[in-house]
XYZ file of C-alpha atoms in Angstrom:
690
model
C 1.186 -19.448 -29.019
C 0.936 -15.922 -30.504
C -1.929 -16.329 -31.011
C -3.251 -17.424 -27.745
C -1.989 -14.340 -25.692
C -4.714 -12.166 -26.467
C -6.862 -14.990 -24.291
C -3.985 -16.008 -21.348
C -3.215 -12.329 -20.632
C -7.606 -11.687 -20.590
C -7.884 -14.862 -18.717
C -4.393 -13.777 -16.023
C -6.600 -10.471 -15.268
C -9.566 -11.680 -14.731
C -9.233 -15.138 -13.078
C -8.877 -13.016 -9.174
C -11.746 -11.182 -10.026
C -13.508 -14.408 -11.087
C -11.467 -16.248 -7.769
C -13.158 -13.325 -5.604
C -17.077 -12.968 -7.292
C -16.952 -16.989 -6.637
C -15.937 -16.560 -2.823
C -18.294 -13.763 -2.225
C -21.534 -16.191 -3.874
C -20.594 -18.771 -0.557
C -21.996 -15.711 1.288
C -25.429 -16.637 -0.868
C -25.012 -20.541 0.245
C -23.573 -19.349 3.868
C -24.570 -17.000 4.513
C -22.578 -14.303 7.566
C -21.996 -16.626 9.908
C -22.395 -15.349 13.770
C -19.328 -15.449 13.984
C -17.633 -13.072 11.979
C -19.613 -10.733 13.168
C -18.606 -10.876 16.652
C -14.671 -9.926 17.513
C -13.294 -13.276 15.698
C -9.853 -11.104 15.454
C -9.996 -10.613 18.675
C -9.583 -14.116 19.351
C -7.011 -14.558 16.971
C -4.980 -11.917 17.772
C -4.486 -11.995 22.367
C -7.468 -9.007 22.857
C -9.493 -11.195 23.426
C -9.669 -13.647 27.030
C -12.514 -16.268 25.380
C -11.716 -18.711 23.715
C -12.995 -19.218 20.047
C -16.150 -20.913 19.679
C -15.909 -24.290 18.076
C -16.310 -24.039 13.926
C -19.628 -25.443 12.647
C -19.350 -27.886 9.634
C -21.326 -24.872 7.795
C -18.362 -22.198 9.166
C -15.652 -24.884 8.120
C -17.361 -25.438 5.052
C -17.928 -21.987 4.092
C -14.047 -20.882 5.085
C -12.620 -23.658 2.289
C -14.455 -23.526 -0.597
C -14.114 -19.353 -0.343
C -10.570 -20.077 -0.261
C -9.203 -22.998 -1.850
C -11.012 -20.549 -5.365
C -10.041 -17.716 -4.711
C -6.308 -19.139 -3.301
C -7.173 -21.301 -6.754
C -7.064 -18.609 -8.784
C -4.942 -16.594 -8.108
C -2.135 -19.697 -8.627
C -3.598 -20.498 -12.140
C -2.888 -16.776 -13.313
C 0.925 -17.143 -11.617
C 1.058 -19.602 -14.338
C -0.323 -17.398 -16.546
C 1.885 -14.489 -15.910
C 5.163 -16.690 -16.081
C 4.155 -18.086 -18.748
C 3.562 -14.930 -21.684
C 6.117 -13.646 -19.066
C 9.016 -16.075 -20.466
C 7.210 -16.292 -23.964
C 8.077 -12.609 -24.392
C 11.618 -13.334 -23.602
C 12.437 -16.180 -25.996
C 10.895 -14.801 -28.206
C 7.092 -17.369 -28.988
C 5.327 -14.138 -28.192
C 5.178 -10.809 -29.025
C 3.407 -7.369 -27.932
C 0.072 -6.615 -28.492
C -3.341 -5.127 -27.112
C -6.286 -6.553 -27.043
C -9.791 -5.041 -27.736
C -12.519 -6.596 -24.857
C -15.065 -3.588 -25.421
C -15.966 0.357 -25.749
C -17.336 1.085 -22.478
C -18.739 4.696 -24.304
C -17.912 6.560 -27.089
C -19.389 10.593 -27.435
C -17.807 11.868 -31.027
C -14.238 11.206 -31.622
C -13.943 9.479 -28.036
C -14.037 6.480 -27.577
C -13.838 4.319 -24.052
C -12.464 1.335 -24.347
C -11.265 -1.857 -22.198
C -9.059 -4.208 -22.284
C -5.008 -5.646 -22.235
C -1.648 -4.420 -23.524
C 0.751 -6.447 -22.652
C 4.244 -6.287 -23.207
C 7.427 -6.952 -21.064
C 7.138 -4.066 -18.797
C 3.462 -5.394 -18.013
C 4.334 -9.256 -17.980
C 7.637 -8.606 -16.121
C 4.249 -6.357 -13.438
C 1.907 -9.334 -13.568
C 4.568 -11.958 -12.968
C 5.613 -9.496 -9.741
C 1.365 -9.542 -8.664
C 0.478 -12.378 -8.700
C 3.774 -14.395 -7.615
C 3.502 -12.231 -4.461
C -0.667 -12.190 -4.195
C 0.001 -16.414 -4.414
C 2.026 -16.735 -1.859
C 0.349 -14.514 0.383
C -2.729 -16.404 -0.182
C -0.800 -19.538 0.578
C 0.539 -17.835 3.616
C -2.500 -16.937 4.703
C -4.275 -20.009 4.964
C -2.108 -20.479 8.678
C -1.453 -16.533 9.481
C -5.354 -16.299 9.392
C -6.481 -19.989 10.108
C -7.786 -18.839 13.264
C -9.323 -15.752 12.549
C -13.815 -15.910 12.156
C -13.802 -13.547 9.276
C -10.802 -15.149 7.086
C -13.477 -15.829 3.917
C -13.944 -12.535 3.546
C -10.458 -11.413 3.676
C -9.110 -14.140 0.736
C -12.470 -11.987 -0.734
C -10.857 -8.416 -0.110
C -7.131 -10.101 -1.849
C -8.287 -11.666 -4.442
C -10.957 -8.411 -5.309
C -7.313 -6.557 -4.238
C -5.322 -8.455 -7.414
C -6.943 -8.001 -10.068
C -7.475 -4.599 -9.370
C -4.118 -4.601 -9.142
C -3.627 -6.445 -12.792
C -6.766 -4.106 -14.080
C -4.108 -1.089 -14.093
C -0.698 -3.189 -14.967
C -2.137 -3.947 -18.217
C -4.698 -0.765 -19.017
C -4.330 0.281 -22.589
C -6.035 3.602 -21.953
C -4.944 6.035 -18.367
C -9.175 5.011 -18.085
C -9.039 1.616 -17.320
C -5.768 2.248 -15.259
C -7.395 4.868 -13.180
C -9.849 2.765 -12.788
C -7.410 0.087 -11.651
C -6.093 2.821 -9.511
C -9.343 3.811 -7.369
C -9.621 0.562 -7.245
C -6.696 -0.535 -5.631
C -7.398 2.104 -3.156
C -11.019 0.975 -2.637
C -9.582 -2.566 -1.846
C -6.440 -1.374 0.321
C -8.796 0.765 2.485
C -10.777 -2.575 2.681
C -7.433 -5.105 4.302
C -6.117 -2.441 6.127
C -9.207 -1.988 8.338
C -10.425 -4.967 8.068
C -10.430 -5.918 12.122
C -12.498 -2.683 12.452
C -13.801 -3.366 15.931
C -9.864 -2.118 16.334
C -10.213 2.008 16.957
C -6.278 1.936 15.267
C -7.573 -0.037 12.340
C -10.275 2.089 11.351
C -8.272 4.985 11.776
C -4.983 3.771 9.405
C -7.976 3.012 6.609
C -9.711 6.179 7.047
C -6.181 8.118 6.367
C -4.335 6.529 3.605
C -7.837 6.224 1.758
C -8.101 10.561 2.360
C -4.156 11.152 1.410
C -5.106 8.848 -0.992
C -7.470 10.832 -2.237
C -5.601 14.501 -2.375
C -2.873 12.785 -4.657
C -5.426 11.085 -6.501
C -7.265 14.815 -6.672
C -3.470 16.173 -8.457
C -4.050 12.975 -11.469
C -7.098 13.626 -12.783
C -6.503 17.074 -12.767
C -3.184 16.017 -14.905
C -5.937 13.613 -17.086
C -8.435 16.448 -18.277
C -5.124 18.471 -19.282
C -4.006 15.255 -20.687
C -6.895 14.466 -22.782
C -8.138 18.500 -23.448
C -4.164 19.278 -24.191
C -3.879 15.269 -26.307
C -7.502 14.294 -27.281
C -7.319 11.247 -26.341
C -6.125 9.202 -23.438
C -4.167 5.436 -25.125
C -1.498 5.447 -24.686
C -0.317 4.503 -28.079
C -1.398 8.043 -28.839
C -0.047 9.949 -26.311
C 3.201 8.040 -27.455
C 2.976 9.307 -31.168
C 1.966 12.785 -30.485
C 4.581 13.418 -27.634
C 6.920 15.558 -29.144
C 4.461 17.243 -31.787
C 3.072 18.349 -28.616
C 6.334 19.387 -26.944
C 7.725 21.580 -29.910
C 4.734 23.782 -29.639
C 3.861 23.484 -25.824
C 6.377 22.309 -23.249
C 4.416 23.800 -20.847
C 1.174 21.785 -20.704
C 3.716 18.690 -21.078
C 5.063 19.545 -18.088
C 2.160 20.539 -16.416
C 0.774 17.269 -16.917
C 3.772 15.669 -16.020
C 4.046 17.189 -12.054
C 0.745 16.310 -11.417
C 0.691 12.794 -12.903
C 3.850 12.532 -10.373
C 1.845 13.881 -7.881
C -0.454 11.226 -8.506
C 2.069 8.809 -7.895
C 3.542 9.792 -5.052
C 0.285 9.269 -2.683
C 0.411 5.223 -3.799
C 3.570 4.819 -4.242
C 4.295 6.885 -0.102
C 6.811 9.855 -0.775
C 8.131 11.608 1.389
C 4.890 14.529 2.180
C 2.023 11.900 1.148
C 3.916 8.893 2.772
C 2.496 9.167 6.557
C -0.416 6.053 5.255
C 1.922 3.866 4.369
C 3.380 3.327 8.012
C -0.392 3.356 9.568
C -0.866 1.046 6.731
C 0.246 -1.641 8.955
C -2.625 -1.649 11.736
C -3.848 -4.462 8.781
C -2.861 -8.195 9.418
C 0.616 -8.887 8.203
C -0.030 -10.658 4.862
C -1.819 -7.362 4.033
C 0.751 -5.392 4.476
C 3.820 -8.208 1.837
C 0.801 -7.689 -0.382
C 0.198 -4.400 -0.226
C 3.066 -2.519 0.452
C 5.694 -4.493 -0.142
C 5.197 -5.439 -4.428
C 1.725 -3.808 -5.378
C 0.602 -0.908 -3.871
C 2.772 0.830 -4.066
C 4.773 0.025 -6.471
C 2.100 1.228 -8.727
C 3.377 5.230 -9.140
C 7.135 3.895 -9.710
C 4.683 2.015 -13.179
C 2.935 4.643 -14.054
C 6.034 6.346 -14.763
C 8.116 3.936 -16.580
C 5.313 2.859 -18.392
C 4.046 7.658 -19.550
C 8.531 8.086 -19.836
C 7.984 9.036 -23.115
C 6.045 12.205 -21.753
C 8.411 12.831 -18.379
C 11.414 12.388 -21.038
C 9.775 15.438 -22.605
C 9.842 17.395 -19.297
C 13.566 17.161 -17.949
C 12.159 19.870 -15.263
C 9.990 17.479 -13.512
C 12.085 14.739 -13.956
C 14.953 17.087 -11.380
C 11.466 17.172 -8.774
C 10.807 13.057 -9.165
C 14.944 12.922 -8.303
C 14.931 14.924 -5.236
C 11.696 14.072 -4.505
C 12.339 10.586 -4.011
C 16.419 10.947 -2.809
C 14.658 13.460 0.548
C 12.227 10.021 0.676
C 15.118 7.739 0.709
C 17.362 9.430 3.597
C 13.951 10.406 5.069
C 12.671 6.985 6.325
C 16.173 5.100 6.483
C 16.630 7.828 10.139
C 12.811 6.826 11.127
C 14.358 3.314 10.476
C 16.201 3.231 12.135
C 14.752 4.430 15.982
C 11.138 2.767 15.346
C 10.661 0.137 18.102
C 7.806 -2.594 15.348
C 8.800 -4.551 13.533
C 6.255 -4.785 11.273
C 7.002 -0.408 11.046
C 10.675 -0.913 10.566
C 10.243 -2.899 7.155
C 7.269 -0.115 6.255
C 9.750 2.617 6.415
C 12.575 0.755 4.654
C 9.911 0.257 2.035
C 8.952 3.882 1.827
C 12.721 4.608 1.149
C 13.615 1.425 -1.959
C 10.560 2.955 -3.556
C 12.790 6.325 -3.017
C 15.335 4.553 -4.535
C 12.338 3.904 -7.569
C 11.882 7.476 -7.946
C 15.390 9.339 -8.637
C 16.673 6.054 -11.037
C 13.012 7.793 -12.882
C 14.139 11.032 -11.968
C 17.636 10.232 -14.166
C 15.706 8.519 -16.395
C 16.974 5.343 -15.875
C 14.152 3.895 -15.697
C 15.018 0.200 -16.757
C 16.858 0.514 -12.954
C 13.501 1.366 -11.501
C 12.050 -1.847 -12.873
C 14.596 -3.551 -11.965
C 14.764 -2.768 -8.182
C 11.075 -3.026 -8.153
C 11.639 -6.200 -9.263
C 13.771 -7.494 -6.985
C 12.667 -6.306 -4.166
C 8.845 -6.953 -4.533
C 10.631 -10.810 -3.119
C 12.755 -9.772 -0.550
C 10.349 -6.725 0.840
C 7.643 -9.284 1.163
C 9.650 -11.937 2.930
C 10.799 -9.594 4.307
C 7.157 -8.736 6.236
C 6.651 -12.076 5.431
C 8.968 -12.919 8.213
C 7.827 -10.477 10.649
C 4.335 -12.158 10.763
C 5.796 -15.837 11.144
C 7.751 -13.757 13.940
C 4.212 -11.939 15.337
C 2.303 -15.506 14.848
C 5.511 -17.009 17.052
C 6.192 -14.377 19.545
C 1.861 -14.357 19.896
C 1.708 -11.622 18.035
C 4.105 -9.471 20.012
C 4.943 -6.829 17.289
C 7.958 -4.282 19.431
C 11.821 -5.729 19.294
C 12.513 -4.524 22.229
C 10.328 -7.022 24.051
C 11.832 -10.100 22.228
C 14.714 -8.707 23.329
C 13.469 -8.849 27.074
C 11.123 -12.431 26.033
C 14.104 -14.543 28.065
C 13.591 -16.805 24.891
C 16.695 -16.849 21.812
C 14.783 -16.606 18.738
C 17.553 -17.831 16.372
C 17.008 -21.254 18.645
C 13.011 -21.410 18.305
C 11.704 -20.009 15.430
C 15.481 -21.573 12.678
C 13.722 -21.747 9.262
C 12.668 -18.075 10.037
C 14.998 -16.764 10.973
C 17.194 -18.573 8.102
C 15.098 -16.343 5.991
C 14.435 -13.432 7.369
C 17.857 -13.451 6.925
C 18.770 -13.971 3.516
C 15.383 -10.630 2.843
C 17.401 -8.467 5.058
C 21.438 -9.517 2.571
C 18.813 -8.731 -0.128
C 17.861 -5.563 1.369
C 21.236 -3.948 1.999
C 22.717 -4.735 -1.498
C 25.283 -7.840 -0.133
C 26.447 -9.438 -3.022
C 25.022 -12.027 -4.878
C 21.872 -11.430 -3.114
C 18.820 -9.677 -5.090
C 19.656 -6.154 -4.211
C 23.105 -5.512 -4.398
C 22.565 -6.093 -8.117
C 19.258 -3.873 -8.948
C 20.053 -0.951 -6.312
C 23.670 -0.497 -6.649
C 22.522 -0.023 -10.699
C 20.301 2.775 -9.190
C 23.135 4.623 -7.325
C 25.725 4.464 -10.736
C 22.780 5.634 -12.815
C 22.831 8.877 -10.099
C 25.977 9.165 -10.208
C 26.618 8.751 -13.639
C 23.710 11.428 -14.741
C 24.362 14.538 -17.548
C 25.635 17.423 -16.182
C 26.269 15.841 -12.713
C 23.124 16.777 -11.397
C 22.528 12.988 -10.294
C 25.587 13.614 -7.626
C 23.653 14.773 -4.506
C 21.362 11.450 -5.787
C 23.591 9.028 -5.205
C 25.513 10.377 -2.324
C 21.956 10.730 -0.278
C 21.362 6.860 -1.488
C 25.498 5.361 -0.656
C 23.918 7.152 3.159
C 20.806 5.853 3.141
C 22.264 2.797 1.981
C 24.665 2.653 5.140
C 21.690 2.997 7.079
C 19.470 0.813 5.526
C 21.774 -2.263 6.593
C 22.075 -0.627 10.115
C 18.321 -0.435 10.585
C 18.035 -4.109 9.003
C 20.179 -6.070 10.955
C 18.772 -4.132 13.681
C 15.745 -6.221 13.653
C 17.684 -9.166 12.390
C 20.000 -8.569 15.764
C 17.403 -7.608 18.102
C 14.544 -10.093 17.870
C 17.083 -12.766 17.591
C 20.003 -12.767 18.916
C 18.930 -12.533 22.829
C 19.760 -14.028 25.776
C 19.184 -16.961 27.086
C 16.302 -16.739 29.950
C 17.159 -18.147 33.957
C 18.038 -22.132 34.247
C 14.491 -23.691 35.289
C 16.781 -25.311 37.887
C 16.377 -21.626 40.221
C 13.494 -20.093 39.126
C 10.936 -19.904 41.486
C 7.796 -22.435 41.450
C 4.599 -22.217 41.165
C 2.064 -24.566 40.860
C 1.372 -26.919 38.783
C -1.056 -27.184 36.055
C -3.440 -28.807 34.952
C -2.760 -30.834 31.195
C -5.106 -28.516 29.683
C -3.399 -25.190 31.091
C 0.048 -26.366 30.466
C -1.559 -26.897 26.781
C -3.298 -23.697 26.093
C -0.204 -21.989 27.724
C 2.165 -23.926 25.611
C 0.470 -22.951 22.252
C -0.537 -19.769 23.162
C 2.526 -17.896 25.216
C 5.425 -19.966 24.269
C 7.456 -19.123 20.800
C 7.202 -21.988 18.429
C 7.951 -21.458 14.779
C 4.970 -21.321 12.179
C 3.397 -24.252 10.339
C 4.662 -25.900 6.912
C 1.459 -23.563 4.949
C 3.424 -20.304 6.361
C 6.650 -21.551 5.418
C 6.887 -23.364 2.557
C 5.249 -19.993 0.749
C 8.099 -18.258 1.990
C 11.004 -19.602 -0.742
C 9.995 -19.210 -3.720
C 10.109 -15.029 -2.639
C 13.774 -16.318 -1.095
C 14.293 -18.187 -4.332
C 13.486 -14.718 -5.717
C 15.734 -12.345 -2.616
C 19.349 -14.915 -3.924
C 19.042 -14.900 -7.521
C 16.602 -12.991 -8.620
C 19.043 -10.249 -9.329
C 21.983 -11.900 -10.724
C 18.100 -13.571 -13.325
C 17.161 -10.441 -14.309
C 19.851 -9.155 -14.962
C 19.299 -7.885 -18.118
C 16.241 -6.161 -17.455
C 18.688 -2.765 -16.428
C 19.148 -2.003 -19.371
C 17.271 -0.275 -22.546
C 17.040 -2.942 -25.133
C 15.672 -5.311 -23.082
C 11.967 -3.892 -22.840
C 11.948 -4.267 -26.439
C 11.082 -0.488 -26.721
C 8.191 -0.100 -23.248
C 10.053 1.968 -22.112
C 12.066 4.987 -23.850
C 14.818 7.654 -22.881
C 16.020 9.904 -24.515
C 19.571 9.944 -26.326
C 21.255 13.187 -24.095
C 19.914 11.231 -20.927
C 22.466 8.676 -21.251
C 22.306 8.031 -17.422
C 21.810 4.761 -17.237
C 24.365 3.662 -20.270
C 26.751 5.303 -19.313
C 26.523 3.878 -15.749
C 28.519 1.543 -15.970
C 31.774 3.894 -16.930
C 31.744 4.810 -13.370
C 35.094 5.278 -10.870
C 35.331 2.149 -9.689
C 35.295 3.655 -5.765
C 31.740 4.893 -6.086
C 31.138 1.805 -7.406
C 32.237 0.295 -4.539
C 31.458 2.796 -2.015
C 27.448 1.604 -1.224
C 29.304 -2.211 -0.571
C 31.575 -1.004 1.730
C 29.189 0.854 3.697
C 26.086 -1.624 3.693
C 29.301 -3.751 5.189
C 30.372 -1.526 7.640
C 26.057 -1.054 8.971
C 26.082 -4.472 9.424
C 29.095 -4.390 11.089
C 28.170 -1.570 12.936
C 24.419 -3.270 13.813
C 26.208 -6.343 15.210
C 28.031 -4.060 17.869
C 25.039 -2.162 18.606
C 22.642 -4.320 19.044
C 24.162 -8.383 19.369
C 26.721 -7.250 21.694
C 26.583 -4.332 23.129
C 22.948 -3.533 23.341
C 23.637 -0.323 25.920
C 25.852 1.922 23.527
C 22.358 2.778 21.591
C 20.439 3.918 24.305
C 23.097 6.688 26.015
C 23.411 7.382 21.978
C 19.574 8.437 22.111
C 21.390 10.165 25.603
C 23.868 12.360 24.381
C 21.326 13.101 20.997
C 18.294 13.946 22.223
C 17.311 15.991 19.416
C 18.152 14.083 16.049
C 17.114 10.366 18.785
C 13.068 12.625 19.124
C 13.344 13.982 15.449
C 14.194 10.415 13.824
C 11.728 8.059 16.638
C 9.355 10.955 15.551
C 9.178 10.754 12.327
C 9.988 14.162 11.777
C 7.102 15.370 13.205
C 5.186 14.959 9.915
C 1.904 13.866 11.686
C 2.441 16.387 13.550
C 2.642 19.220 11.784
C 0.176 17.945 9.837
C -1.976 18.012 12.092
C -1.509 22.255 13.273
C -0.549 23.429 9.737
C -4.221 21.022 8.293
C -6.134 19.140 10.402
C -6.982 21.596 12.865
C -7.750 24.544 10.720
C -9.878 22.000 8.187
C -11.869 20.848 11.534
C -12.599 23.953 12.433
C -13.602 25.621 9.249
C -15.543 21.947 9.287
C -16.983 23.032 12.672
C -17.806 26.577 11.896
C -19.771 25.480 8.580
C -21.929 21.718 10.965
C -22.477 24.488 13.422
C -23.497 27.769 11.397
C -23.745 27.269 7.242
C -25.674 23.959 8.064
C -26.884 23.811 11.749
C -27.791 27.953 12.141
C -28.042 28.317 8.276
C -29.867 25.543 6.162
C -31.433 23.934 9.781
C -32.373 27.470 10.802
C -34.568 28.298 7.222
C -35.800 24.289 6.890
C -36.136 24.402 10.581
C -37.593 28.589 11.164
C -40.224 27.896 7.524
C -41.427 24.470 8.651
C -42.070 26.718 12.579
C -43.921 29.645 10.831
C -45.726 27.216 9.013
C -47.295 25.044 11.599
C -47.601 29.151 14.295
C -50.025 29.780 11.074
C -51.387 27.138 11.248
C -52.240 27.037 14.948
C -53.833 29.759 14.530
C -55.671 29.512 11.745
C -57.644 26.561 13.493
C -58.308 28.464 15.886
C -61.395 30.087 13.254
C -62.874 26.603 13.147
C -64.520 26.357 16.725
C -67.939 25.110 15.665
C -70.762 26.655 16.154
C -72.506 27.087 12.904
C -72.891 30.670 13.978
C -69.819 31.141 13.818
C -69.276 29.694 10.076
C -73.767 31.999 8.645
C -71.128 35.037 10.317
C -68.125 34.704 8.578
C -70.655 33.221 4.535
C -72.418 36.466 5.486
C -68.996 39.136 5.903
C -67.697 37.348 3.296
C -70.413 37.318 0.743
C -70.864 41.188 1.891
C -67.763 42.271 0.774
C -67.554 39.948 -1.995
C -71.025 41.677 -3.510
C -68.828 45.289 -2.056
C -66.538 44.545 -4.406
C -68.385 44.235 -7.389
C -70.162 47.345 -6.783
C -67.432 48.989 -6.227
C -65.821 48.449 -9.610
C -68.890 49.131 -11.738
C -69.203 52.568 -10.728
């Protein structure tokens, strides 16, 4: 098998790109259809009272071919990725770096493209392709009535390709191109329903916030290139110890700015504001980008750069505390949000905080282990939420589910069961996946040398309880509602035609999702239940075969299993307590949360308004920046540049108009002018000769 590993790795990376390109070529065969230019998404998402136009044969073929090509390519990449991952684990395959081509060379510099396959990149391969494959198949049902669905599938495959380029890159130049590629694709996917102003605003916000972080990353990359003379991973890692011994400040500077770049992609506190707004995109986008792939790019980068971060312990402390703040911030905000997708989005933000504070205590394997298990159960929760939204005629407010009068656990029994599995995994209840990985993160924080990780453990344990509360708040608020009034006592209504009754039944009666949406959730459910047990060796440094490096003095991961038993069990006890409390608050006695909000109006307002971070940014950054921009637009652009150019043009025009007065059309005027010029010329010559 080893002889085929380079070719298989290349295929796994390029297949989604090939699928996206072939899907795009369908626009040459079947150009953009009228329906795709209209408000096609409105028909599907309930914003338009008009029925969608009947699809033509051409439009059906256009969508079917594009969707088949993109989905098939990602499914094939998934099979190859799992083959490589299993091969690395059973010893039939070895890590290998493949060279594709040299982009450019200048003196000692050479920027190449290729792939680097090791345990770290292979893990990301299976995470990205597996979730992407499930999302592609799920989208066949979820986006079935959307007139622009072939564009959607092309974007999905292009995003998958960019993410695979990022995680398999052998150097930071290719990594950064993939990094920017996922940024562009996320912009396109978040703003997919571009007819909605809110979707446009969310896409722009995500793009700008990530550009701020990426500017810091560029500073780190330039400093890295200046310090090490290379951006190739293997060459950097070989020089880290030598450079650290002579220039430790440069190492810390580089590590800090790369971390700021990672904060943007992974939505850490301060640069997190784009993530909740990104829920404006279709739900499959949320599952792919904001659960398992793009938001984990920052975690992957820091784990990939573990030799560098091990030489910058002060920066690791910053990483740990930022992660802990993110975990508790997002957990407190998730308690009060009403949009089902936004609650899960803040859950993602919180879990990413866990991964970062695991990195902060040098427990990189624990971070990657949690990244992997989290991908399965969080993608399951997002797709489950999409199933609820689909069944509830695209209603996303969990309070409206409670008021709908339908017992959703009876109407959507399969979705209900799958949401339970995902929520149990999120809460860290054994034997579900989150129990193994989240507890390893917390235990590593507790065992950090010198006790500096104890605050991280305390914050993470409290966040674990809050996670259980808001996770099951979704379950109990959405599915455990009271049945509607008996139809026998309902007010009689005018009889409807068969066609009207069918239309109302399809659009207004909650219904279970079709199997094309339910089946892709089953592999994710399998991962949510069993991946923690099956992949538990990921939590050891040895499993990573040198792709992660930990300094011998950083013993948190090694000592994690030797902490007192009480502190091992405390997160589980609090999680179970959180689920129990959620049941009483949101299933049995629903009036209590309202009374709590009235008794504690300030904490409630802070949580509901997301700690007012957006408002603070509006005052500190957005408004001043807009004022400065308006000043330069008015005085610098209009009155400065435009004034200079327009003034120059006006001067030339006025001079021309004045000069035009000399063109009278009378011959004697021209003769007089010629005689005058001749006299003046001769007079000048005579004067020069005297």
